[in-house]
Coordinates of C-alpha atoms in Angstrom, one line a residue:
M447 CA -16.2 -95.3 -101.6
L448 CA -17.7 -98.3 -103.5
E449 CA -19.1 -100.7 -101.0
Y450 CA -17.1 -103.7 -102.1
P451 CA -13.6 -103.0 -103.6
R452 CA -13.7 -105.9 -106.1
P453 CA -17.2 -106.1 -107.6
Q454 CA -16.2 -108.8 -110.1
F455 CA -15.1 -111.2 -107.4
K456 CA -17.3 -110.8 -104.4
R457 CA -17.5 -112.8 -101.2
T458 CA -19.7 -112.2 -98.1
S459 CA -16.7 -111.5 -95.9
F460 CA -15.3 -108.0 -96.2
H461 CA -13.4 -105.9 -93.6
C462 CA -12.4 -102.4 -94.9
L463 CA -9.2 -100.9 -93.4
N464 CA -9.6 -97.5 -95.0
G465 CA -9.9 -94.3 -92.9
Q466 CA -7.7 -93.0 -90.2
W467 CA -4.1 -94.2 -90.2
T468 CA -0.8 -92.6 -89.1
L469 CA 2.0 -91.9 -91.5
N470 CA 5.4 -91.1 -90.0
N471 CA 3.6 -90.5 -86.7
K472 CA 1.1 -88.0 -88.2
P473 CA -2.6 -88.6 -89.1
I474 CA -3.5 -89.5 -92.6
I475 CA -6.7 -90.6 -94.4
V476 CA -6.3 -93.7 -96.5
P477 CA -6.6 -94.4 -99.4
Y478 CA -5.6 -90.9 -100.6
P479 CA -2.0 -90.2 -101.6
K480 CA -0.1 -88.2 -99.0
E481 CA 0.4 -85.4 -101.5
S482 CA -3.3 -84.8 -102.0
L483 CA -5.7 -82.5 -100.1
L484 CA -8.0 -85.4 -99.2
S485 CA -5.3 -87.2 -97.3
M486 CA -5.3 -84.4 -94.7
Y487 CA -1.6 -85.2 -94.3
P488 CA 0.4 -82.1 -93.4
I489 CA 3.6 -82.8 -95.4
K490 CA 3.2 -82.7 -99.2
E491 CA 6.9 -82.7 -100.0
H492 CA 8.8 -85.9 -100.8
E493 CA 9.9 -88.0 -97.8
D494 CA 12.4 -90.8 -98.3
K495 CA 10.6 -93.3 -96.2
L496 CA 6.9 -93.6 -95.3
V497 CA 5.8 -95.7 -92.4
Y498 CA 2.0 -96.3 -92.3
I499 CA 0.4 -97.6 -89.1
K500 CA -3.1 -99.0 -88.7
E501 CA -4.4 -100.4 -85.5
F502 CA -7.6 -102.6 -85.7
D503 CA -9.5 -105.3 -83.8
F504 CA -10.4 -108.6 -85.3
N505 CA -12.6 -111.2 -83.6
D506 CA -14.0 -113.4 -86.4
D507 CA -13.9 -117.2 -86.1
L508 CA -11.2 -118.5 -88.5
T509 CA -12.0 -122.2 -88.1
D510 CA -11.4 -123.8 -91.5
K511 CA -10.7 -120.3 -93.0
R512 CA -7.7 -118.2 -93.9
L513 CA -7.5 -114.4 -93.7
I514 CA -6.3 -112.5 -96.7
L515 CA -5.0 -108.9 -96.6
H516 CA -5.6 -106.9 -99.8
F517 CA -3.9 -103.8 -101.1
G518 CA -5.5 -102.1 -104.2
A519 CA -2.2 -100.3 -104.9
V520 CA 0.8 -98.9 -103.1
D521 CA 3.3 -96.7 -104.9
N522 CA 6.0 -98.0 -105.2
K523 CA 7.8 -100.5 -102.9
A524 CA 5.9 -101.8 -99.9
L525 CA 7.2 -103.9 -97.0
V526 CA 4.3 -105.2 -94.9
Y527 CA 4.4 -106.2 -91.2
L528 CA 1.6 -107.4 -88.9
N529 CA 2.1 -107.4 -85.2
D530 CA 5.9 -107.1 -85.9
H531 CA 5.9 -110.2 -88.2
F532 CA 7.2 -109.6 -91.7
I533 CA 4.4 -110.6 -94.1
G534 CA 5.9 -109.8 -97.4
E535 CA 6.8 -107.1 -100.0
H536 CA 5.5 -105.8 -103.3
I537 CA 7.1 -103.6 -105.9
G538 CA 5.1 -101.6 -108.5
G539 CA 2.7 -98.8 -107.8
Y540 CA -0.4 -99.7 -109.8
L541 CA -1.5 -103.3 -109.3
A542 CA -3.3 -105.1 -106.5
F543 CA -1.5 -107.6 -104.3
I544 CA -2.4 -109.9 -101.3
F545 CA -0.9 -111.6 -98.3
D546 CA -2.1 -114.5 -96.2
I547 CA -2.1 -113.2 -92.6
T548 CA -3.9 -116.0 -90.8
D549 CA -0.9 -117.0 -88.7
Y550 CA -0.3 -113.5 -87.4
I551 CA -3.7 -112.1 -86.7
S552 CA -4.8 -111.5 -83.1
N553 CA -7.7 -109.7 -81.3
H554 CA -5.9 -106.4 -81.4
N555 CA -3.5 -105.7 -84.3
I556 CA -0.9 -103.3 -85.6
L557 CA -0.5 -103.2 -89.3
R558 CA 2.7 -101.5 -90.5
V559 CA 3.5 -100.7 -94.1
E560 CA 6.9 -99.3 -95.0
V561 CA 7.0 -97.6 -98.3
S562 CA 9.8 -96.1 -100.4
D563 CA 9.1 -94.2 -103.7
N564 CA 11.6 -92.0 -105.5
T565 CA 9.6 -92.1 -108.8
D566 CA 12.3 -94.4 -110.2
T567 CA 11.9 -94.7 -113.9
F568 CA 13.0 -98.3 -113.9
Y569 CA 9.5 -99.1 -112.7
P570 CA 6.2 -98.0 -114.3
Y571 CA 5.4 -94.5 -113.2
G572 CA 3.0 -93.0 -115.7
K573 CA 3.0 -89.2 -115.8
Q574 CA 4.3 -88.6 -112.3
S575 CA 7.2 -86.2 -112.0
N576 CA 9.3 -85.0 -109.1
K577 CA 9.4 -81.6 -111.0
P578 CA 5.8 -81.3 -112.3
S579 CA 5.1 -78.9 -115.0
G580 CA 3.1 -78.8 -118.3
M581 CA 2.2 -82.4 -119.3
W582 CA 4.0 -83.9 -116.3
Y583 CA 2.1 -84.0 -113.0
T584 CA 2.6 -84.3 -109.2
S585 CA 4.3 -87.5 -108.1
I586 CA 2.2 -89.5 -105.7
S587 CA 3.5 -92.0 -103.2
G588 CA 2.2 -94.5 -100.7
I589 CA -1.2 -96.2 -100.4
W590 CA -3.7 -94.9 -102.9
K591 CA -6.3 -97.6 -103.3
T592 CA -8.4 -99.5 -100.7
V593 CA -6.9 -101.7 -98.1
W594 CA -9.1 -104.5 -96.9
M595 CA -9.4 -108.1 -95.7
E596 CA -11.6 -111.1 -96.4
T597 CA -11.8 -114.7 -95.3
V598 CA -11.4 -117.7 -97.7
P599 CA -11.9 -121.4 -97.0
T600 CA -8.9 -123.6 -96.4
K601 CA -10.4 -126.1 -98.8
E602 CA -11.4 -125.5 -102.5
E603 CA -10.8 -121.8 -102.5
I604 CA -11.8 -120.2 -105.8
R605 CA -8.6 -118.3 -106.5
S606 CA -9.5 -116.7 -109.8
I607 CA -12.0 -116.7 -112.6
K608 CA -11.3 -116.0 -116.3
I609 CA -14.3 -115.2 -118.5
D610 CA -14.4 -115.2 -122.3
T611 CA -17.6 -114.3 -124.2
T612 CA -18.8 -114.2 -127.8
I613 CA -22.4 -113.5 -128.8
D614 CA -23.0 -117.3 -128.9
S615 CA -21.1 -118.6 -125.9
I616 CA -19.5 -118.0 -122.5
D617 CA -16.3 -119.8 -121.3
F618 CA -15.6 -119.9 -117.6
Y619 CA -12.1 -120.9 -116.4
V620 CA -12.1 -121.4 -112.6
D621 CA -8.8 -121.8 -110.7
T622 CA -9.6 -124.0 -107.6
D623 CA -8.2 -127.2 -106.1
N624 CA -11.2 -129.5 -106.7
E625 CA -12.1 -129.5 -110.4
Y626 CA -15.0 -131.9 -110.0
C627 CA -17.3 -129.9 -107.7
I628 CA -17.9 -126.5 -109.3
S629 CA -21.4 -125.2 -109.8
I630 CA -22.1 -122.0 -111.8
T631 CA -25.4 -120.3 -111.6
F632 CA -25.9 -117.9 -114.4
D633 CA -28.4 -115.0 -114.3
E634 CA -29.5 -115.7 -110.7
D635 CA -31.7 -118.8 -110.8
T636 CA -32.5 -118.9 -114.5
V637 CA -29.9 -121.4 -115.6
A638 CA -27.6 -123.6 -113.5
Y639 CA -24.7 -125.6 -114.7
I640 CA -22.6 -128.3 -113.0
S641 CA -19.1 -128.4 -114.2
K642 CA -16.8 -131.5 -114.1
S643 CA -13.7 -129.6 -114.9
Q644 CA -12.2 -126.2 -114.3
H645 CA -13.4 -125.1 -117.7
L646 CA -17.0 -124.7 -118.5
H647 CA -18.4 -123.8 -121.9
V648 CA -21.9 -122.4 -122.1
D649 CA -23.6 -122.5 -125.5
L650 CA -26.0 -119.6 -125.8
K651 CA -27.2 -120.2 -129.4
N652 CA -30.6 -121.5 -128.3
I653 CA -31.0 -119.3 -125.2
K654 CA -32.3 -115.8 -125.4
Y655 CA -30.0 -113.4 -123.6
Q656 CA -29.3 -109.7 -124.4
N657 CA -25.9 -108.7 -125.6
W658 CA -23.9 -106.1 -123.8
T659 CA -24.0 -102.9 -125.9
I660 CA -23.3 -99.3 -125.5
K661 CA -26.9 -98.4 -125.4
Q662 CA -28.0 -101.5 -123.3
P663 CA -25.1 -102.6 -121.2
V664 CA -26.8 -105.6 -119.7
L665 CA -24.9 -107.4 -117.0
Y666 CA -25.8 -110.9 -115.7
T667 CA -25.0 -112.1 -112.2
V668 CA -23.0 -115.2 -112.0
T669 CA -22.5 -117.2 -108.8
I670 CA -19.6 -119.8 -108.7
K671 CA -19.5 -122.4 -105.9
T672 CA -17.3 -125.2 -104.7
N673 CA -18.2 -127.3 -101.7
Y674 CA -16.6 -124.7 -99.4
D675 CA -16.4 -121.4 -101.3
T676 CA -18.8 -119.0 -103.1
V677 CA -17.9 -116.1 -105.3
Q678 CA -20.2 -113.8 -107.1
T679 CA -19.2 -112.1 -110.4
Y680 CA -21.0 -110.7 -113.4
V681 CA -20.8 -111.1 -117.2
G682 CA -21.6 -108.9 -120.2
I683 CA -22.3 -111.0 -123.2
R684 CA -20.4 -109.3 -126.0
E685 CA -17.9 -110.1 -128.7
I686 CA -14.9 -108.1 -129.8
G687 CA -13.3 -108.7 -133.2
V688 CA -11.7 -107.0 -136.2
E689 CA -13.2 -107.1 -139.7
T690 CA -12.3 -105.8 -143.1
I691 CA -15.0 -103.7 -144.9
N692 CA -14.3 -101.8 -148.1
N693 CA -10.6 -102.7 -147.8
H694 CA -10.4 -101.0 -144.4
K695 CA -10.2 -102.6 -140.9
Y696 CA -12.5 -101.8 -138.1
L697 CA -13.1 -102.9 -134.5
C698 CA -16.4 -104.7 -134.2
L699 CA -18.7 -105.0 -131.2
N700 CA -21.0 -108.0 -131.5
K701 CA -19.9 -108.4 -135.1
E702 CA -21.0 -104.8 -135.9
P703 CA -18.3 -102.2 -136.9
I704 CA -18.2 -99.4 -134.3
Y705 CA -16.5 -96.0 -134.5
L706 CA -14.3 -95.6 -131.4
N707 CA -15.2 -92.0 -130.5
G708 CA -13.0 -91.5 -127.5
V709 CA -11.7 -89.1 -125.0
L710 CA -8.3 -89.3 -123.2
D711 CA -8.9 -89.9 -119.5
Q712 CA -5.9 -89.5 -117.3
G713 CA -7.7 -90.3 -114.0
Y714 CA -6.5 -87.2 -112.1
F715 CA -8.6 -85.3 -109.5
S716 CA -7.9 -81.8 -108.1
D717 CA -8.5 -82.9 -104.5
G718 CA -7.3 -86.5 -104.5
I719 CA -4.8 -86.5 -107.4
Y720 CA -4.8 -90.3 -108.2
S721 CA -7.8 -91.1 -105.9
P722 CA -11.3 -89.4 -106.2
K723 CA -13.1 -88.3 -103.1
D724 CA -15.6 -91.0 -103.7
T725 CA -15.6 -93.8 -106.4
K726 CA -18.9 -92.3 -107.7
E727 CA -16.7 -89.6 -109.2
Y728 CA -15.7 -92.1 -111.8
L729 CA -19.4 -92.6 -112.6
N730 CA -19.8 -88.8 -112.9
D731 CA -16.9 -88.5 -115.4
I732 CA -18.3 -91.4 -117.5
R733 CA -21.8 -89.8 -117.6
R734 CA -20.3 -86.4 -118.5
M735 CA -18.6 -87.9 -121.5
K736 CA -21.6 -90.0 -122.6
E737 CA -23.7 -86.8 -122.3
L738 CA -21.4 -85.2 -124.9
G739 CA -21.8 -88.1 -127.2
F740 CA -18.5 -90.0 -126.8
N741 CA -18.5 -93.8 -126.5
M742 CA -15.0 -94.6 -125.3
L743 CA -12.4 -93.5 -122.7
R744 CA -8.7 -94.1 -123.3
K745 CA -7.5 -94.8 -119.8
H746 CA -4.1 -93.1 -120.1
I747 CA -1.1 -94.8 -118.6
K748 CA -2.8 -95.5 -115.3
V749 CA -4.4 -98.7 -113.9
E750 CA -7.5 -97.4 -112.2
D751 CA -9.4 -98.5 -109.2
E752 CA -11.7 -101.5 -109.9
A753 CA -14.7 -99.2 -109.4
F754 CA -13.9 -97.2 -112.6
Y755 CA -14.1 -100.3 -114.8
Y756 CA -17.2 -101.5 -112.9
Y757 CA -19.0 -98.3 -113.7
C758 CA -17.9 -98.4 -117.3
D759 CA -19.3 -101.9 -117.5
K760 CA -22.6 -100.7 -116.0
E761 CA -22.9 -97.6 -118.1
G762 CA -21.8 -99.0 -121.5
M763 CA -18.7 -96.9 -121.8
L764 CA -15.9 -98.6 -123.9
V765 CA -12.4 -98.5 -122.5
M766 CA -9.0 -98.6 -124.3
Q767 CA -6.6 -99.4 -121.5
D768 CA -3.0 -98.2 -121.6
M769 CA -0.1 -100.0 -120.1
V770 CA 1.9 -97.9 -117.6
N771 CA 5.2 -96.6 -119.0
S772 CA 8.6 -97.0 -117.5
G773 CA 11.9 -95.5 -118.7
D774 CA 13.2 -91.9 -119.1
V775 CA 11.5 -89.6 -121.6
N776 CA 13.6 -87.2 -123.6
F777 CA 11.6 -84.2 -124.8
L778 CA 13.5 -83.8 -128.1
K779 CA 13.7 -87.5 -129.1
N780 CA 10.4 -88.8 -127.7
I781 CA 8.1 -85.8 -128.1
F782 CA 9.2 -82.8 -130.2
L783 CA 10.9 -84.4 -133.2
P784 CA 8.2 -87.1 -133.7
T785 CA 5.5 -84.4 -133.4
I786 CA 7.0 -82.5 -136.4
G787 CA 7.6 -85.7 -138.4
F788 CA 11.0 -87.1 -137.6
V789 CA 10.2 -90.7 -136.6
T790 CA 13.2 -92.9 -137.4
R791 CA 14.2 -95.0 -134.4
N792 CA 15.3 -98.6 -133.7
D793 CA 13.8 -99.9 -130.4
N794 CA 15.9 -103.1 -130.5
I795 CA 19.2 -101.4 -129.5
N796 CA 20.5 -100.3 -126.1
V797 CA 17.8 -102.4 -124.4
D798 CA 17.7 -102.5 -120.6
E799 CA 16.8 -106.1 -120.2
A800 CA 15.8 -105.9 -116.5
R801 CA 13.5 -102.9 -117.1
L802 CA 12.0 -104.5 -120.1
N803 CA 11.3 -107.7 -118.3
F804 CA 9.6 -105.8 -115.4
F805 CA 7.5 -103.8 -117.9
I806 CA 6.4 -107.0 -119.6
E807 CA 5.4 -108.7 -116.4
H808 CA 3.6 -105.6 -115.1
S809 CA 1.7 -105.4 -118.4
K810 CA 0.8 -109.1 -118.2
E811 CA -0.5 -108.6 -114.7
T812 CA -2.5 -105.6 -115.9
I813 CA -4.2 -107.7 -118.5
K814 CA -4.9 -110.5 -116.0
Q815 CA -6.3 -108.1 -113.4
L816 CA -8.7 -106.3 -115.9
Y817 CA -9.4 -109.1 -118.3
N818 CA -13.0 -109.9 -117.4
H819 CA -14.4 -106.4 -117.8
P820 CA -16.6 -106.2 -120.9
C821 CA -16.0 -102.5 -121.2
I822 CA -12.4 -103.0 -122.2
V823 CA -12.2 -103.4 -126.0
A824 CA -8.5 -102.7 -126.7
W825 CA -5.0 -102.2 -125.1
T826 CA -2.2 -99.7 -125.7
I827 CA 1.3 -100.9 -125.0
Y828 CA 3.6 -97.9 -125.6
N829 CA 2.6 -94.3 -125.6
E830 CA 4.7 -92.0 -127.8
S831 CA 7.7 -94.3 -127.5
W832 CA 8.0 -93.6 -123.7
G833 CA 10.2 -96.4 -122.4
Q834 CA 9.7 -98.3 -125.7
Q835 CA 11.9 -101.4 -126.1
R836 CA 11.5 -104.3 -128.5
S837 CA 7.9 -103.4 -129.4
S838 CA 7.4 -106.3 -131.7
Q839 CA 8.5 -108.8 -129.1
V840 CA 6.3 -107.2 -126.4
F841 CA 3.3 -107.2 -128.8
K842 CA 3.7 -110.9 -129.5
E843 CA 4.0 -111.8 -125.8
L844 CA 1.0 -109.8 -124.6
K845 CA -1.1 -111.0 -127.6
Q846 CA -0.9 -114.5 -126.2
L847 CA -2.9 -113.4 -123.2
D848 CA -5.8 -111.9 -125.1
K849 CA -6.8 -113.4 -128.4
Y850 CA -9.9 -111.2 -128.7
R851 CA -9.0 -107.6 -128.1
P852 CA -6.7 -105.7 -130.5
F853 CA -3.4 -104.1 -129.3
D854 CA -2.1 -100.6 -130.2
T855 CA 1.6 -101.4 -129.9
C856 CA 2.9 -97.9 -130.5
S857 CA 0.5 -95.1 -129.9
G858 CA 1.6 -92.1 -131.9
W859 CA 4.9 -92.9 -133.6
Y860 CA 8.0 -95.2 -133.8
K861 CA 5.5 -97.7 -135.1
T862 CA 5.8 -101.4 -136.0
L863 CA 3.7 -103.6 -138.2
D864 CA 3.4 -105.9 -135.2
S865 CA 0.3 -104.0 -134.1
D866 CA -3.4 -104.2 -134.7
F867 CA -3.5 -100.4 -135.1
D868 CA -1.9 -97.9 -137.4
S869 CA -1.9 -95.2 -134.7
Y870 CA -1.3 -91.4 -135.0
H871 CA -1.0 -88.4 -132.7
I872 CA -1.8 -85.1 -134.4
Y873 CA -1.5 -81.8 -132.6
F874 CA -1.3 -78.1 -133.7
R875 CA -2.6 -78.9 -137.1
N876 CA -5.3 -80.8 -139.1
K877 CA -4.2 -83.7 -141.2
V878 CA -6.4 -86.1 -143.3
L879 CA -5.3 -89.7 -142.5
T880 CA -5.4 -92.5 -145.0
S881 CA -4.9 -96.2 -144.4
K882 CA -1.5 -97.3 -145.6
T883 CA -1.2 -100.7 -143.9
N884 CA -3.4 -103.7 -143.2
Q885 CA -4.2 -102.3 -139.7
I886 CA -7.0 -100.4 -138.0
L887 CA -6.5 -96.7 -138.8
F888 CA -6.6 -94.9 -135.5
L889 CA -6.1 -91.3 -134.5
S890 CA -5.2 -92.1 -130.9
E891 CA -4.7 -88.4 -129.8
Y892 CA -5.7 -85.1 -131.2
G893 CA -7.0 -81.7 -130.1
G894 CA -5.8 -80.6 -126.7
I895 CA -6.7 -76.9 -127.2
K896 CA -6.3 -74.8 -124.1
R897 CA -8.9 -72.7 -122.5
H898 CA -8.3 -70.9 -119.1
V899 CA -11.3 -70.6 -116.8
E900 CA -10.6 -68.1 -114.0
G901 CA -11.3 -69.5 -110.6
H902 CA -11.1 -73.1 -111.7
T903 CA -7.4 -73.6 -112.3
F904 CA -4.5 -75.4 -110.6
T905 CA -2.3 -72.3 -110.6
K906 CA -2.8 -68.6 -110.8
R907 CA -0.7 -68.3 -114.0
K908 CA -2.6 -68.0 -117.3
A909 CA 0.3 -69.2 -119.4
N910 CA -0.5 -72.9 -118.8
Y911 CA -0.1 -75.9 -121.1
G912 CA -2.1 -76.9 -124.1
Y913 CA -1.9 -77.5 -127.9
G914 CA -3.1 -74.2 -129.2
S915 CA -5.4 -71.8 -127.3
S916 CA -8.8 -70.3 -127.1
N917 CA -10.3 -67.5 -125.0
D918 CA -13.9 -68.6 -124.3
E919 CA -16.5 -71.3 -124.9
K920 CA -17.4 -70.2 -128.4
E921 CA -13.9 -70.0 -129.7
L922 CA -13.0 -73.4 -128.2
T923 CA -16.1 -75.0 -129.6
N924 CA -15.5 -73.5 -133.1
K925 CA -12.0 -74.8 -133.1
L926 CA -13.1 -78.3 -132.3
I927 CA -15.8 -78.1 -135.0
D928 CA -13.1 -77.0 -137.5
M929 CA -10.9 -79.9 -136.4
Y930 CA -13.8 -82.3 -137.0
A931 CA -14.6 -80.7 -140.4
N932 CA -11.0 -80.7 -141.7
M933 CA -9.5 -83.8 -140.2
I934 CA -11.9 -86.3 -138.6
I935 CA -14.8 -86.2 -141.1
P936 CA -12.6 -86.5 -144.3
S937 CA -10.5 -89.2 -142.6
I938 CA -13.5 -91.3 -141.7
K939 CA -14.4 -91.3 -145.4
K940 CA -10.9 -92.7 -146.0
G941 CA -11.1 -95.5 -143.4
L942 CA -10.5 -93.9 -140.1
A943 CA -11.9 -96.3 -137.4
G944 CA -11.5 -94.2 -134.3
S945 CA -10.2 -91.0 -132.7
V946 CA -9.3 -89.9 -129.1
L947 CA -9.8 -86.3 -128.2
T948 CA -7.4 -84.7 -125.6
Q949 CA -8.9 -84.7 -123.0
L950 CA -11.6 -85.3 -120.4
S951 CA -10.5 -82.6 -117.9
D952 CA -7.7 -80.2 -117.2
V953 CA -4.9 -81.7 -115.2
E954 CA -2.8 -79.4 -113.0
E955 CA -1.0 -77.0 -115.4
E956 CA -2.5 -78.6 -118.5
E957 CA -5.7 -76.7 -119.3
N958 CA -6.8 -78.5 -122.4
G959 CA -9.7 -80.5 -121.0
L960 CA -13.4 -80.5 -121.9
Y961 CA -14.0 -79.9 -118.2
T962 CA -12.0 -77.9 -115.7
Y963 CA -9.8 -79.8 -113.2
D964 CA -12.5 -79.5 -110.5
R965 CA -15.2 -80.7 -112.9
M966 CA -17.2 -77.6 -112.1
V967 CA -17.2 -76.0 -115.6
C968 CA -17.8 -77.7 -119.0
K969 CA -15.6 -75.6 -121.3
I970 CA -17.3 -76.3 -124.6
N971 CA -20.9 -75.8 -125.9
K972 CA -22.6 -79.1 -125.0
K973 CA -25.3 -79.0 -127.7
S974 CA -22.8 -78.3 -130.5
I975 CA -20.6 -81.2 -129.5
Q976 CA -23.6 -83.5 -129.1
E977 CA -24.8 -82.7 -132.6
L978 CA -21.3 -83.1 -134.0
N979 CA -20.8 -86.6 -132.4
A980 CA -24.2 -87.7 -133.6
Y981 CA -23.2 -86.7 -137.2
I982 CA -20.0 -88.6 -136.8
Y983 CA -21.8 -91.8 -136.1
R984 CA -24.2 -91.3 -139.0
L985 CA -21.3 -90.6 -141.4
F986 CA -19.5 -93.7 -140.2
R987 CA -22.5 -95.9 -140.9
E988 CA -23.0 -94.3 -144.3
T989 CA -19.3 -94.8 -145.2
L990 CA -19.5 -98.5 -144.4
L991 CA -22.5 -98.9 -146.8
K992 CA -20.8 -97.4 -149.8

């Protein structure tokens, strides 16, 4: 696993609690979901209650310090006890949470985490299903991200950092108690600033620094100090914006229009389900897609481990981050009818206020948790109307948290003008798209053609899920080339600003990935797709110059 679980907010103290635990009195390896092979847990079926136990020693001096317990994510409701003292609870299976355990720590400790998870659709659940098949996957439960501890000072703790960048400036917002004693060292010892408030504006107009780009993703180390606390982070100097060129809107990176040539990335792994065997597997996936010529991953309705975003930052891979859906999904209303063109729906009636409020707060926390990553260039709120309620209201509320990145309010259908994207999902056919609104024209899903590779599948059945089929590498590659020729290329000439191919890898019964589920086989001809993507970028530049 990645050495430090939060590379954007590092301190020198770090105690990892991953490894051997017990779950319901049986051994398990954390942080892998109990349902996965990597967990080594013997029971894969649903259990109503999960009781995790971890015994550990702690002998550090806590004079003038507090000890903070971190959970990367626990699905779904967690009650936490230390040495039989109730520490607190957390609901929601995708986001990080912390507890102050200073008053309860001893030399030898017993940490107990009681978890319940019924894949209740009131809460964000993504594509988990208690009856997985087709495009719905194995439901995971329990601890699935790193558990760890760190010490913080009792005085002037740096609680959080928010970073905004343009190509000319950096703004640091530091949450700490003493606003008059903050020092920020930018790029190691090159430039040092002393702040007299919790907000520091750094003007870069007369300082030569490299921008963060896809080809040169330069990251600068930043050290932030108070009298008693020190935190290390990093910054990529880049600017996200939207500009109109030739009457079409485009997302811009560093004031230059960029074609969002993306792949749908669901973050599933054949051995760990939600958790890869090692965080370097994120890096491997990123490099596989960059090798094929793609520049963006749409992280599909899952909030990933911090390591994923860190590697995207380092490698120059753009990310469009989805919010995690809640609510029931009706195949006829939410998937089939919209796919064939029936898209009338009012998302302001029959609203579940409690579920909507939880979704909004979960989405806000997602933005806050991931905000500082330069790789993230856009957000998706609702995917294919799953759990969609009051989309215009949600767009306006979330937009207040991020004034730079655009939001795709309704990816696919049941759309609203309260969105930065005019977003389409096209499967089973090719369709030339044209810009009909004053929004970014975006093909947020397409492709998904199935290819079965014997010996590298989730099941032994050949009749697995996809949007069309192919028999071998040549046929799949030719069908993708045809899709580019008859849909993507003519649409770019009419203002298409980006597209997302389904998908990075197979997932369980869904066999429509560019790679097999185990990542052992690339299912298309690499050279052909590389050449095709290179042509797409040339065509996009030529279109802008006309």
